[in-house]
Amino acid sequence: FAPGMLATIFAFPKTQFGDQTANFNSLPIPDTLGDVEVLVAGQPSPILYASPLQINFQVPAATPVGGLQEIQMVRASTGQVLASWLFNIYAVSPGLFTANSTGNGQLAATNQDGTVNNGANPAKAGSYVTLYGTGQGVVSGMPPDGQPTPKTGLLPTGSDIKVFINSDFVPQSDIEFSGLAPGFVGVWQINVKVPANVPPGSVPVFVDLEGINSVLDPNGIRRVTTISVTP
């Protein structure tokens, strides 16, 4: 986990987080949903979705980094702790969203003309694509927890980002923007140029932020994330 990112926690088998299912339906995103609260290092977290088996939330931006912090699931009406565990909190933890929400395969990306990138709508080599993810860490000027990023005035991440398309390093000059996605909560946006020499088809794409790779998790499990390209 990293401050400001979107995260998901699942219940252990034969256990559950409360007994309600609810989605947030207004902004700012609430700290209590379905009679459940998520406390990260004692701080309340905005909750996007809560169910007995899964909770999607935003890690508070003020969460201390560099060690283990406790994350608690609490029944709001009674204060009962439903679940608790210690998790590593890093300054950044880059991850890109995929179309099927598994973390593998076709990325949730858009082409330069605004169409969704996929096999039917590939990006032209030499054009720009927009990648979406989370885990970019604290960004200067970022909105309060649960609030969307303003649609005016870009909020960029630091410059220590590397993008690899078809395993080739993309020059920094071809990364048009890396920062918080306007109008969204906790979403990281990267606008990057597809190298002109990329072959057609499904090509691997990953990012490296401050030395942390988006497709290699702390357990050593490697994922493959891709975009679709045409000449």
Phi, psi and omega in degrees: 000157176216150180304138176085350185277162170273139185216160178228137174236137178251149178285149172297156176306140178067016173233168178205159176264096178066200185220018181238158174236129183205148172247148174291147181225015177203162177247145359292158180295131186286157176274348177232132181209131181060034180062027179236141170240149173244122179249122177250115186052037178084357183260135178292143183244140172298136183245121180274327184206137178224134175213171179300336185247348186208140175227128175253128186212170174255128176291127181303140183297334183272007180298128178299143181249164173095015179188191180276137175228147181276135172246124182243141169255123188234137173285117189297322186288337185237343185082004180294131175280115182275329180197155180203142179202159177261134181228146173289136176244120180253163178296321175222155177208074190294135174211141180255140179285140177250159184297328182261006176065020179261345186091357177237153172088207184304127178286152170282093187223157176238150179277173182300330180272006178091354178284156178287130180285125174195186182298330179277338180228070181287157175278141177283133176305132183095352177263176180262146171236156176246123178258150179233141180197204178202173180093019183285350181082187182289132180242136180303128179083005183298149183290165176302157179309136177083355180259142179289153174293135179304149180277353175237141181085100184289145179241090186280155170282179174293173185275355185275059177236139176235138178241136179239124178238124187057036179069004178264137178290127178273127180302147180304327181295342180262004172263100186290323182201141169220115182180191181289136182286121181302134177088358182241163177255120174071014183259135179259135181238136178230120174258118187221147180274131176284124180305144184294337183265009179292133181288158179291156178113200180270117185240144182290144178221133172209165180236157175233122179238117181053038176085003179252128187271138184285343183248004179239111184272170184300341179271004179084008178279124181258133177252165176238120178240141191222162164234165178257135186230147173231154182298000000 
